[in-house]
Amino acid sequence: MENKRIVFVDYIRVIACFMVMLVHSSENFYGADSSGMAGNMSMLANEANRFWVAFYDGFCGRMSVPLFMTISAFLLVPMPTGQTMTGFYRRRFMRILPPFVIFLFLYSLLPLAWGGMTWEQSLSDLKLIPWNFPSMAGHLWFMYPLISLYLIIPIVSPWLEKSSAKEELIFISLFAVSTFIPFIHQFIAPEVWGECFWNRYSMLWYCSGFLGYLVLAHFIRKHIQWDNKKRLVVGIIAFLIGAAFTGWAFWWKGVPGTLIETPKLEWAWEFCTPNVLLATFGLFLIFSCINKAETPKAIRKVSSLTFTMYLMHMFFLAPIASWMVGGDVKNPLLPVWLAIPVIAILTYICCVATSWLISKLPFSKWLGC
């Protein structure tokens, strides 16, 4: 199943990869951290930044990570008949772990070449590698839940192979309820359904997180037999409602000139929230309406490079954004409505070109190509 080319999945990879870069381009216009990225504290300089970050990061980009999780599950679940757990792990982890580890070291060492970090910071990041991502590679957080998804696939795959639509809907419903927990934490109670300082595992812990997207992907593939018209109508409605709320949530909390804790500003931007779930479901349905018999050559090639592009993109995005912002988020080189997508487009072009060159090398598979 994994080797069979599904055209709309190639399109999702290409677009979702750009969405990741759009999100990180937007962070330069509200992060209070000196790096330009959104750290623990944020500040919006003016109303223009408030609106356009909410639009590009919230409305347009927040579905990127769940889309990647969903297509991984869509392609890999259930496992092919006869494939063992160890065989699955060997195949998947040989694909993602070597590039991941190499880039952990690159982000800990390469910035030394242009003075982007001190030796002390580099040493600190190298010591951190067995435990977490380095300081200049916050985007690599994604790899850890992706690994966890791969770890759980052989366990849930036998159930999904035999489950009915009703059974999967029960689990998806529990997952959907769990997506409200971040909102409950924000507005009602910091601990819910058994959470306390000696127990992090709430009542719905085992029905929450990216596992929900895994089951959703299988449900869409096996049990949703809608025609394209219905997929498109439902998809557009779901996407617009979810994405609009996601963008509005940031705009509502963002007060220009006020220093605010980033989690409070991004209160509805967690990837397992009901609005992001709804928008992801809608966007996936929209993409699934692509009925081409074959993926165009250019899309197919870029799709095959997206893993490397994702791993490397902060090497390009950070200097491009720094040049575009010019130290003044109120008055960037271009108006903010144009600056954010231009940063993302330039980063994307650099990543495509560099990944394509790497793919020509004999050791390219070790870098994700």
Short mmCIF file of N, CA and C in Angstrom, two decimals, residues 13-109:
data_model
loop_
_atom_site.label_atom_id
_atom_site.label_comp_id
_atom_site.label_asym_id
_atom_site.label_seq_id
_atom_site.Cartn_x
_atom_site.Cartn_y
_atom_site.Cartn_z
N ARG A 13 1.30 16.68 0.36
CA ARG A 13 2.68 16.83 0.82
C ARG A 13 3.28 18.16 0.36
N VAL A 14 3.09 18.46 -0.91
CA VAL A 14 3.68 19.67 -1.48
C VAL A 14 3.11 20.92 -0.82
N ILE A 15 1.79 20.96 -0.64
CA ILE A 15 1.15 22.15 -0.06
C ILE A 15 1.38 22.22 1.44
N ALA A 16 1.28 21.09 2.14
CA ALA A 16 1.46 21.10 3.60
C ALA A 16 2.88 21.52 3.96
N CYS A 17 3.85 21.14 3.16
CA CYS A 17 5.23 21.55 3.42
C CYS A 17 5.36 23.08 3.32
N PHE A 18 4.69 23.65 2.32
CA PHE A 18 4.68 25.11 2.21
C PHE A 18 3.97 25.75 3.39
N MET A 19 2.89 25.12 3.85
CA MET A 19 2.14 25.64 5.00
C MET A 19 3.02 25.70 6.25
N VAL A 20 3.88 24.69 6.43
CA VAL A 20 4.81 24.72 7.56
C VAL A 20 5.69 25.96 7.50
N MET A 21 6.19 26.25 6.31
CA MET A 21 7.07 27.42 6.15
C MET A 21 6.29 28.72 6.31
N LEU A 22 5.03 28.71 5.92
CA LEU A 22 4.19 29.89 6.11
C LEU A 22 3.99 30.17 7.59
N VAL A 23 3.77 29.11 8.36
CA VAL A 23 3.61 29.25 9.81
C VAL A 23 4.87 29.85 10.43
N HIS A 24 6.02 29.30 10.07
CA HIS A 24 7.27 29.77 10.67
C HIS A 24 7.66 31.16 10.16
N SER A 25 7.23 31.51 8.96
CA SER A 25 7.45 32.88 8.48
C SER A 25 6.64 33.86 9.31
N SER A 26 5.42 33.48 9.66
CA SER A 26 4.55 34.35 10.44
C SER A 26 5.09 34.62 11.83
N GLU A 27 5.78 33.63 12.40
CA GLU A 27 6.28 33.77 13.78
C GLU A 27 7.20 34.97 13.94
N ASN A 28 7.84 35.37 12.87
CA ASN A 28 8.75 36.51 12.94
C ASN A 28 8.03 37.81 13.22
N PHE A 29 6.71 37.81 13.11
CA PHE A 29 5.95 39.04 13.28
C PHE A 29 5.13 39.07 14.57
N TYR A 30 5.40 38.10 15.46
CA TYR A 30 4.81 38.22 16.79
C TYR A 30 5.70 37.66 17.89
N GLY A 31 6.77 36.97 17.53
CA GLY A 31 7.66 36.44 18.56
C GLY A 31 8.46 37.55 19.23
N ALA A 32 8.50 37.55 20.54
CA ALA A 32 9.29 38.53 21.30
C ALA A 32 10.70 38.04 21.52
N ASP A 33 10.97 36.78 21.13
CA ASP A 33 12.31 36.21 21.27
C ASP A 33 13.26 36.87 20.29
N SER A 34 14.51 37.00 20.66
CA SER A 34 15.49 37.67 19.81
C SER A 34 15.73 36.93 18.51
N SER A 35 15.41 35.62 18.49
CA SER A 35 15.63 34.82 17.27
C SER A 35 14.60 35.14 16.20
N GLY A 36 13.51 35.81 16.57
CA GLY A 36 12.43 36.06 15.63
C GLY A 36 11.34 35.02 15.68
N MET A 37 11.64 33.87 16.26
CA MET A 37 10.64 32.83 16.39
C MET A 37 9.80 33.05 17.66
N ALA A 38 8.65 32.40 17.69
CA ALA A 38 7.76 32.55 18.85
C ALA A 38 8.29 31.71 20.00
N GLY A 39 8.80 32.37 21.03
CA GLY A 39 9.26 31.69 22.23
C GLY A 39 8.19 31.71 23.29
N ASN A 40 8.60 31.82 24.54
CA ASN A 40 7.62 31.81 25.64
C ASN A 40 6.78 33.08 25.70
N MET A 41 7.33 34.18 25.18
CA MET A 41 6.61 35.45 25.20
C MET A 41 6.45 35.99 23.79
N SER A 42 5.35 36.67 23.58
CA SER A 42 5.05 37.24 22.26
C SER A 42 4.60 38.69 22.40
N MET A 43 4.76 39.42 21.29
CA MET A 43 4.25 40.79 21.24
C MET A 43 3.96 41.16 19.79
N LEU A 44 2.77 41.66 19.57
CA LEU A 44 2.38 42.14 18.25
C LEU A 44 2.66 43.63 18.16
N ALA A 45 3.31 44.03 17.07
CA ALA A 45 3.73 45.43 16.95
C ALA A 45 2.58 46.35 16.60
N ASN A 46 1.64 45.88 15.79
CA ASN A 46 0.55 46.76 15.34
C ASN A 46 -0.62 45.91 14.85
N GLU A 47 -1.67 46.59 14.42
CA GLU A 47 -2.89 45.90 13.99
C GLU A 47 -2.67 45.10 12.70
N ALA A 48 -1.80 45.60 11.82
CA ALA A 48 -1.52 44.88 10.57
C ALA A 48 -0.89 43.52 10.88
N ASN A 49 0.10 43.51 11.77
CA ASN A 49 0.73 42.25 12.14
C ASN A 49 -0.28 41.31 12.81
N ARG A 50 -1.12 41.88 13.64
CA ARG A 50 -2.14 41.09 14.33
C ARG A 50 -3.04 40.37 13.33
N PHE A 51 -3.52 41.08 12.34
CA PHE A 51 -4.45 40.49 11.37
C PHE A 51 -3.76 39.48 10.47
N TRP A 52 -2.60 39.86 9.91
CA TRP A 52 -1.98 39.00 8.91
C TRP A 52 -1.34 37.76 9.51
N VAL A 53 -0.85 37.85 10.73
CA VAL A 53 -0.37 36.62 11.39
C VAL A 53 -1.55 35.69 11.66
N ALA A 54 -2.65 36.25 12.15
CA ALA A 54 -3.85 35.44 12.38
C ALA A 54 -4.31 34.77 11.09
N PHE A 55 -4.22 35.49 9.97
CA PHE A 55 -4.67 34.96 8.68
C PHE A 55 -3.73 33.87 8.16
N TYR A 56 -2.44 34.21 8.04
CA TYR A 56 -1.50 33.26 7.43
C TYR A 56 -1.19 32.08 8.34
N ASP A 57 -0.91 32.36 9.60
CA ASP A 57 -0.53 31.30 10.53
C ASP A 57 -1.74 30.52 11.00
N GLY A 58 -2.81 31.23 11.36
CA GLY A 58 -3.99 30.57 11.91
C GLY A 58 -4.91 30.01 10.85
N PHE A 59 -5.41 30.87 9.96
CA PHE A 59 -6.39 30.44 8.97
C PHE A 59 -5.76 29.54 7.90
N CYS A 60 -4.58 29.89 7.43
CA CYS A 60 -4.00 29.19 6.27
C CYS A 60 -3.06 28.04 6.65
N GLY A 61 -2.38 28.14 7.78
CA GLY A 61 -1.26 27.22 7.99
C GLY A 61 -1.36 26.19 9.08
N ARG A 62 -2.26 26.35 10.03
CA ARG A 62 -2.26 25.50 11.23
C ARG A 62 -2.54 24.03 10.95
N MET A 63 -3.10 23.70 9.81
CA MET A 63 -3.45 22.32 9.50
C MET A 63 -2.27 21.52 8.98
N SER A 64 -1.12 22.15 8.83
CA SER A 64 0.02 21.49 8.17
C SER A 64 0.46 20.22 8.88
N VAL A 65 0.70 20.30 10.19
CA VAL A 65 1.18 19.13 10.94
C VAL A 65 0.13 18.02 10.96
N PRO A 66 -1.14 18.32 11.32
CA PRO A 66 -2.14 17.24 11.28
C PRO A 66 -2.30 16.62 9.89
N LEU A 67 -2.13 17.42 8.83
CA LEU A 67 -2.21 16.85 7.48
C LEU A 67 -1.11 15.84 7.25
N PHE A 68 0.12 16.15 7.69
CA PHE A 68 1.22 15.20 7.55
C PHE A 68 0.95 13.93 8.35
N MET A 69 0.42 14.08 9.56
CA MET A 69 0.10 12.91 10.37
C MET A 69 -0.99 12.08 9.69
N THR A 70 -1.97 12.76 9.13
CA THR A 70 -3.10 12.06 8.52
C THR A 70 -2.67 11.28 7.28
N ILE A 71 -1.83 11.89 6.43
CA ILE A 71 -1.42 11.17 5.23
C ILE A 71 -0.48 10.01 5.56
N SER A 72 0.31 10.14 6.62
CA SER A 72 1.15 9.01 7.04
C SER A 72 0.28 7.83 7.40
N ALA A 73 -0.76 8.10 8.20
CA ALA A 73 -1.67 7.02 8.59
C ALA A 73 -2.48 6.52 7.39
N PHE A 74 -2.88 7.43 6.52
CA PHE A 74 -3.66 7.06 5.35
C PHE A 74 -2.91 6.05 4.48
N LEU A 75 -1.59 6.22 4.40
CA LEU A 75 -0.77 5.36 3.55
C LEU A 75 -0.35 4.06 4.24
N LEU A 76 -0.22 4.09 5.57
CA LEU A 76 0.42 2.98 6.26
C LEU A 76 -0.53 2.08 7.04
N VAL A 77 -1.78 2.50 7.21
CA VAL A 77 -2.71 1.73 8.04
C VAL A 77 -3.89 1.25 7.20
N PRO A 78 -4.29 -0.03 7.31
CA PRO A 78 -3.60 -1.05 8.10
C PRO A 78 -2.34 -1.55 7.40
N MET A 79 -1.48 -2.19 8.14
CA MET A 79 -0.25 -2.72 7.56
C MET A 79 -0.58 -3.82 6.56
N PRO A 80 0.28 -4.01 5.55
CA PRO A 80 0.05 -5.10 4.59
C PRO A 80 0.00 -6.46 5.28
N THR A 81 -0.79 -7.34 4.75
CA THR A 81 -0.91 -8.69 5.31
C THR A 81 0.46 -9.37 5.34
N GLY A 82 0.78 -9.92 6.49
CA GLY A 82 2.04 -10.64 6.62
C GLY A 82 3.20 -9.80 7.12
N GLN A 83 3.04 -8.47 7.14
CA GLN A 83 4.13 -7.63 7.64
C GLN A 83 4.18 -7.71 9.16
N THR A 84 5.37 -7.94 9.68
CA THR A 84 5.53 -8.05 11.13
C THR A 84 5.82 -6.68 11.75
N MET A 85 5.70 -6.62 13.07
CA MET A 85 6.02 -5.39 13.78
C MET A 85 7.47 -5.00 13.55
N THR A 86 8.38 -5.96 13.69
CA THR A 86 9.80 -5.64 13.51
C THR A 86 10.10 -5.24 12.08
N GLY A 87 9.41 -5.88 11.12
CA GLY A 87 9.62 -5.49 9.72
C GLY A 87 9.13 -4.08 9.45
N PHE A 88 7.99 -3.74 10.03
CA PHE A 88 7.46 -2.37 9.87
C PHE A 88 8.42 -1.36 10.49
N TYR A 89 8.87 -1.63 11.71
CA TYR A 89 9.79 -0.70 12.38
C TYR A 89 11.08 -0.54 11.58
N ARG A 90 11.61 -1.66 11.10
CA ARG A 90 12.87 -1.58 10.35
C ARG A 90 12.71 -0.70 9.11
N ARG A 91 11.63 -0.90 8.41
CA ARG A 91 11.40 -0.15 7.15
C ARG A 91 11.17 1.34 7.42
N ARG A 92 10.30 1.65 8.39
CA ARG A 92 9.96 3.05 8.63
C ARG A 92 11.08 3.81 9.30
N PHE A 93 11.71 3.19 10.30
CA PHE A 93 12.72 3.94 11.06
C PHE A 93 14.03 4.08 10.29
N MET A 94 14.34 3.16 9.40
CA MET A 94 15.51 3.36 8.54
C MET A 94 15.26 4.50 7.56
N ARG A 95 14.00 4.80 7.33
CA ARG A 95 13.66 5.92 6.44
C ARG A 95 13.79 7.26 7.14
N ILE A 96 13.37 7.36 8.40
CA ILE A 96 13.31 8.68 9.03
C ILE A 96 14.40 8.95 10.07
N LEU A 97 14.91 7.92 10.74
CA LEU A 97 15.83 8.18 11.86
C LEU A 97 17.21 8.68 11.42
N PRO A 98 17.86 8.07 10.41
CA PRO A 98 19.18 8.61 10.02
C PRO A 98 19.14 10.08 9.62
N PRO A 99 18.20 10.52 8.74
CA PRO A 99 18.15 11.95 8.43
C PRO A 99 17.86 12.81 9.65
N PHE A 100 16.96 12.34 10.50
CA PHE A 100 16.61 13.09 11.70
C PHE A 100 17.83 13.30 12.59
N VAL A 101 18.58 12.24 12.84
CA VAL A 101 19.77 12.35 13.70
C VAL A 101 20.82 13.24 13.07
N ILE A 102 21.02 13.10 11.76
CA ILE A 102 22.01 13.94 11.07
C ILE A 102 21.65 15.42 11.21
N PHE A 103 20.38 15.75 11.04
CA PHE A 103 19.97 17.16 11.14
C PHE A 103 20.00 17.65 12.59
N LEU A 104 19.81 16.78 13.55
CA LEU A 104 19.99 17.19 14.95
C LEU A 104 21.41 17.69 15.16
N PHE A 105 22.37 16.98 14.60
CA PHE A 105 23.77 17.41 14.72
C PHE A 105 24.05 18.65 13.87
N LEU A 106 23.46 18.71 12.68
CA LEU A 106 23.69 19.88 11.83
C LEU A 106 23.19 21.16 12.49
N TYR A 107 22.02 21.11 13.10
CA TYR A 107 21.48 22.30 13.76
C TYR A 107 22.26 22.65 15.03
N SER A 108 23.00 21.69 15.56
CA SER A 108 23.81 21.95 16.76
C SER A 108 25.20 22.45 16.42
N LEU A 109 25.61 22.26 15.16
CA LEU A 109 27.00 22.59 14.80
C LEU A 109 27.11 23.60 13.66
#
